[in-house]
PDB file of C-alpha atoms in Angstrom:
ATOM      1  CA  UNK A  15     -39.850 -17.524  29.007  1.00 54.00           C
ATOM      2  CA  UNK A  16     -43.028 -16.333  27.411  1.00 65.00           C
ATOM      3  CA  UNK A  17     -45.540 -19.097  26.891  1.00 80.00           C
ATOM      4  CA  UNK A  18     -47.436 -16.635  24.731  1.00 95.00           C
ATOM      5  CA  UNK A  19     -44.497 -16.354  22.296  1.00 96.00           C
ATOM      6  CA  UNK A  20     -44.319 -20.136  21.921  1.00 97.00           C
ATOM      7  CA  UNK A  21     -48.082 -20.384  21.509  1.00 97.00           C
ATOM      8  CA  UNK A  22     -48.145 -17.664  18.841  1.00 98.00           C
ATOM      9  CA  UNK A  23     -45.303 -19.211  16.835  1.00 98.00           C
ATOM     10  CA  UNK A  24     -46.920 -22.659  16.951  1.00 98.00           C
ATOM     11  CA  UNK A  25     -50.295 -21.197  15.932  1.00 98.00           C
ATOM     12  CA  UNK A  26     -48.679 -19.363  13.022  1.00 98.00           C
ATOM     13  CA  UNK A  27     -46.818 -22.508  11.998  1.00 98.00           C
ATOM     14  CA  UNK A  28     -49.982 -24.610  11.984  1.00 98.00           C
ATOM     15  CA  UNK A  29     -51.895 -21.899  10.146  1.00 98.00           C
ATOM     16  CA  UNK A  30     -49.187 -21.723   7.464  1.00 98.00           C
ATOM     17  CA  UNK A  31     -49.228 -25.516   7.151  1.00 98.00           C
ATOM     18  CA  UNK A  32     -53.023 -25.610   6.831  1.00 98.00           C
ATOM     19  CA  UNK A  33     -52.975 -22.941   4.144  1.00 97.00           C
ATOM     20  CA  UNK A  34     -50.174 -24.833   2.372  1.00 96.00           C
ATOM     21  CA  UNK A  35     -52.303 -27.974   2.313  1.00 96.00           C
ATOM     22  CA  UNK A  36     -55.339 -26.151   0.957  1.00 96.00           C
ATOM     23  CA  UNK A  37     -54.076 -23.611  -1.555  1.00 95.00           C
ATOM     24  CA  UNK A  38     -54.020 -24.429  -5.254  1.00 92.00           C
ATOM     25  CA  UNK A  39     -50.891 -22.416  -5.990  1.00 92.00           C
ATOM     26  CA  UNK A  40     -47.892 -24.800  -5.965  1.00 92.00           C
ATOM     27  CA  UNK A  41     -45.207 -22.287  -5.010  1.00 92.00           C
ATOM     28  CA  UNK A  42     -47.182 -20.973  -2.042  1.00 93.00           C
ATOM     29  CA  UNK A  43     -47.734 -24.548  -0.859  1.00 95.00           C
ATOM     30  CA  UNK A  44     -43.993 -25.065  -0.601  1.00 95.00           C
ATOM     31  CA  UNK A  45     -43.186 -21.613   0.762  1.00 95.00           C
ATOM     32  CA  UNK A  46     -45.800 -21.896   3.502  1.00 97.00           C
ATOM     33  CA  UNK A  47     -44.726 -25.436   4.397  1.00 97.00           C
ATOM     34  CA  UNK A  48     -41.157 -24.143   4.748  1.00 97.00           C
ATOM     35  CA  UNK A  49     -42.361 -21.269   6.925  1.00 97.00           C
ATOM     36  CA  UNK A  50     -44.329 -23.696   9.096  1.00 98.00           C
ATOM     37  CA  UNK A  51     -41.190 -25.757   9.688  1.00 98.00           C
ATOM     38  CA  UNK A  52     -39.117 -22.691  10.576  1.00 98.00           C
ATOM     39  CA  UNK A  53     -41.693 -21.295  12.961  1.00 98.00           C
ATOM     40  CA  UNK A  54     -42.249 -24.592  14.743  1.00 98.00           C
ATOM     41  CA  UNK A  55     -38.537 -25.243  15.239  1.00 98.00           C
ATOM     42  CA  UNK A  56     -38.086 -21.722  16.602  1.00 98.00           C
ATOM     43  CA  UNK A  57     -41.064 -22.149  18.942  1.00 98.00           C
ATOM     44  CA  UNK A  58     -39.711 -25.411  20.336  1.00 98.00           C
ATOM     45  CA  UNK A  59     -36.212 -23.975  20.687  1.00 98.00           C
ATOM     46  CA  UNK A  60     -37.577 -21.086  22.729  1.00 97.00           C
ATOM     47  CA  UNK A  61     -39.831 -23.405  24.731  1.00 96.00           C
ATOM     48  CA  UNK A  62     -36.975 -25.732  25.696  1.00 96.00           C
ATOM     49  CA  UNK A  63     -33.844 -23.561  25.575  1.00 96.00           C
ATOM     50  CA  UNK A  64     -35.226 -20.111  26.369  1.00 94.00           C
ATOM     51  CA  UNK A  65     -33.532 -18.203  23.551  1.00 95.00           C
ATOM     52  CA  UNK A  66     -34.838 -16.891  20.257  1.00 95.00           C
ATOM     53  CA  UNK A  67     -33.318 -18.752  17.345  1.00 95.00           C
ATOM     54  CA  UNK A  68     -32.328 -16.785  14.245  1.00 94.00           C
ATOM     55  CA  UNK A  69     -31.857 -17.941  10.672  1.00 93.00           C
ATOM     56  CA  UNK A  70     -33.951 -19.727   8.097  1.00 92.00           C
ATOM     57  CA  UNK A  71     -32.135 -22.881   6.972  1.00 96.00           C
ATOM     58  CA  UNK A  72     -34.191 -25.711   8.407  1.00 98.00           C
ATOM     59  CA  UNK A  73     -31.301 -28.182   8.722  1.00 98.00           C
ATOM     60  CA  UNK A  74     -29.210 -25.592  10.572  1.00 98.00           C
ATOM     61  CA  UNK A  75     -32.099 -24.729  12.903  1.00 98.00           C
ATOM     62  CA  UNK A  76     -32.669 -28.405  13.719  1.00 98.00           C
ATOM     63  CA  UNK A  77     -28.929 -28.824  14.224  1.00 98.00           C
ATOM     64  CA  UNK A  78     -28.806 -25.914  16.665  1.00 98.00           C
ATOM     65  CA  UNK A  79     -31.697 -27.397  18.635  1.00 98.00           C
ATOM     66  CA  UNK A  80     -29.998 -30.810  18.674  1.00 98.00           C
ATOM     67  CA  UNK A  81     -26.735 -29.253  19.852  1.00 98.00           C
ATOM     68  CA  UNK A  82     -28.419 -27.459  22.746  1.00 97.00           C
ATOM     69  CA  UNK A  83     -30.332 -30.589  23.715  1.00 98.00           C
ATOM     70  CA  UNK A  84     -27.065 -32.543  23.701  1.00 97.00           C
ATOM     71  CA  UNK A  85     -25.383 -29.905  25.896  1.00 97.00           C
ATOM     72  CA  UNK A  86     -28.236 -30.217  28.377  1.00 96.00           C
ATOM     73  CA  UNK A  87     -28.077 -34.000  28.640  1.00 96.00           C
ATOM     74  CA  UNK A  88     -30.815 -34.949  26.174  1.00 97.00           C
ATOM     75  CA  UNK A  89     -28.671 -37.080  23.852  1.00 98.00           C
ATOM     76  CA  UNK A  90     -31.491 -39.398  22.810  1.00 98.00           C
ATOM     77  CA  UNK A  91     -33.662 -36.505  21.679  1.00 98.00           C
ATOM     78  CA  UNK A  92     -30.729 -34.844  19.891  1.00 98.00           C
ATOM     79  CA  UNK A  93     -30.022 -38.085  18.034  1.00 98.00           C
ATOM     80  CA  UNK A  94     -33.650 -38.364  16.916  1.00 98.00           C
ATOM     81  CA  UNK A  95     -33.436 -34.876  15.413  1.00 98.00           C
ATOM     82  CA  UNK A  96     -30.119 -35.578  13.683  1.00 98.00           C
ATOM     83  CA  UNK A  97     -31.438 -38.871  12.315  1.00 98.00           C
ATOM     84  CA  UNK A  98     -34.498 -37.053  10.962  1.00 98.00           C
ATOM     85  CA  UNK A  99     -32.240 -34.636   9.084  1.00 98.00           C
ATOM     86  CA  UNK A 100     -30.210 -37.496   7.601  1.00 98.00           C
ATOM     87  CA  UNK A 101     -33.337 -39.420   6.515  1.00 98.00           C
ATOM     88  CA  UNK A 102     -34.971 -36.337   4.991  1.00 98.00           C
ATOM     89  CA  UNK A 103     -31.926 -34.411   3.770  1.00 97.00           C
ATOM     90  CA  UNK A 104     -33.105 -34.067   0.154  1.00 96.00           C
ATOM     91  CA  UNK A 105     -36.587 -32.811   1.034  1.00 97.00           C
ATOM     92  CA  UNK A 106     -35.230 -30.457   3.692  1.00 97.00           C
ATOM     93  CA  UNK A 107     -32.774 -29.053   1.144  1.00 95.00           C
ATOM     94  CA  UNK A 108     -35.666 -28.593  -1.307  1.00 94.00           C
ATOM     95  CA  UNK A 109     -37.617 -26.714   1.374  1.00 95.00           C
ATOM     96  CA  UNK A 110     -34.631 -24.491   2.135  1.00 94.00           C
ATOM     97  CA  UNK A 111     -34.168 -23.661  -1.533  1.00 91.00           C
ATOM     98  CA  UNK A 112     -37.875 -22.892  -1.821  1.00 90.00           C
ATOM     99  CA  UNK A 113     -37.465 -20.032   0.641  1.00 84.00           C
ATOM    100  CA  UNK A 114     -36.257 -17.936  -2.302  1.00 88.00           C
ATOM    101  CA  UNK A 115     -37.263 -19.972  -5.371  1.00 86.00           C
ATOM    102  CA  UNK A 116     -40.963 -20.177  -4.448  1.00 84.00           C
ATOM    103  CA  UNK A 117     -41.234 -16.415  -4.710  1.00 83.00           C
ATOM    104  CA  UNK A 118     -38.626 -15.436  -7.276  1.00 88.00           C
ATOM    105  CA  UNK A 119     -38.064 -18.576  -9.362  1.00 85.00           C
ATOM    106  CA  UNK A 120     -39.202 -18.774 -12.945  1.00 83.00           C
ATOM    107  CA  UNK A 121     -40.844 -22.197 -12.660  1.00 85.00           C
ATOM    108  CA  UNK A 122     -43.580 -23.651 -10.479  1.00 83.00           C
ATOM    109  CA  UNK A 123     -42.786 -26.664  -8.337  1.00 86.00           C
ATOM    110  CA  UNK A 124     -44.003 -30.130  -9.320  1.00 84.00           C
ATOM    111  CA  UNK A 125     -46.745 -31.763  -7.255  1.00 84.00           C
ATOM    112  CA  UNK A 126     -44.638 -34.801  -6.328  1.00 84.00           C
ATOM    113  CA  UNK A 127     -42.061 -32.555  -4.630  1.00 90.00           C
ATOM    114  CA  UNK A 128     -44.762 -30.521  -2.929  1.00 93.00           C
ATOM    115  CA  UNK A 129     -46.482 -33.555  -1.424  1.00 93.00           C
ATOM    116  CA  UNK A 130     -43.161 -34.850  -0.061  1.00 96.00           C
ATOM    117  CA  UNK A 131     -42.341 -31.450   1.409  1.00 96.00           C
ATOM    118  CA  UNK A 132     -45.662 -31.124   3.225  1.00 97.00           C
ATOM    119  CA  UNK A 133     -45.382 -34.680   4.581  1.00 98.00           C
ATOM    120  CA  UNK A 134     -41.870 -34.048   5.896  1.00 98.00           C
ATOM    121  CA  UNK A 135     -43.008 -30.850   7.627  1.00 98.00           C
ATOM    122  CA  UNK A 136     -45.875 -32.735   9.281  1.00 98.00           C
ATOM    123  CA  UNK A 137     -43.435 -35.451  10.384  1.00 98.00           C
ATOM    124  CA  UNK A 138     -41.028 -32.804  11.698  1.00 98.00           C
ATOM    125  CA  UNK A 139     -43.735 -31.122  13.765  1.00 98.00           C
ATOM    126  CA  UNK A 140     -44.756 -34.499  15.202  1.00 98.00           C
ATOM    127  CA  UNK A 141     -41.126 -35.246  16.090  1.00 98.00           C
ATOM    128  CA  UNK A 142     -40.657 -31.822  17.674  1.00 98.00           C
ATOM    129  CA  UNK A 143     -43.701 -32.366  19.875  1.00 98.00           C
ATOM    130  CA  UNK A 144     -42.350 -35.788  20.865  1.00 98.00           C
ATOM    131  CA  UNK A 145     -39.055 -34.130  21.829  1.00 98.00           C
ATOM    132  CA  UNK A 146     -40.858 -31.455  23.866  1.00 98.00           C
ATOM    133  CA  UNK A 147     -42.775 -34.090  25.818  1.00 97.00           C
ATOM    134  CA  UNK A 148     -39.660 -36.152  26.426  1.00 96.00           C
ATOM    135  CA  UNK A 149     -37.585 -33.185  27.616  1.00 96.00           C
ATOM    136  CA  UNK A 150     -40.322 -31.824  29.866  1.00 87.00           C
ATOM    137  CA  UNK A 151     -40.901 -35.252  31.425  1.00 76.00           C
ATOM    138  CA  UNK A 152     -37.176 -36.071  31.542  1.00 62.00           C
TER     139      UNK A 152
END
């Protein structure tokens, strides 16, 4: 497994998230937050499982990671990921829809949705790092 690949994806994810937090354009905020989530999930999947994960639906990507963790005996970590999806289903769905709508939609997103989306992505990244630590120590 390439530690460089994981490092690059995590760097790109954090860069996208930082730009999302600081840009004034609402649709780019959401698009970049969504990209940050995707990249970080894919980095962690590769770091822990050793395969490159394809796709762009955040809930599916988290589900695939949870499934692989479960298969490898990390039920507690898998449950944490599944619970996160359940708790944040609406915001995660909004982020998934923004993958297209942020670029091609006719309307800009409202600030209240944007703030929730960025917070959920930050929480997801924190959870993913907690899972990495737990799996590597476990």
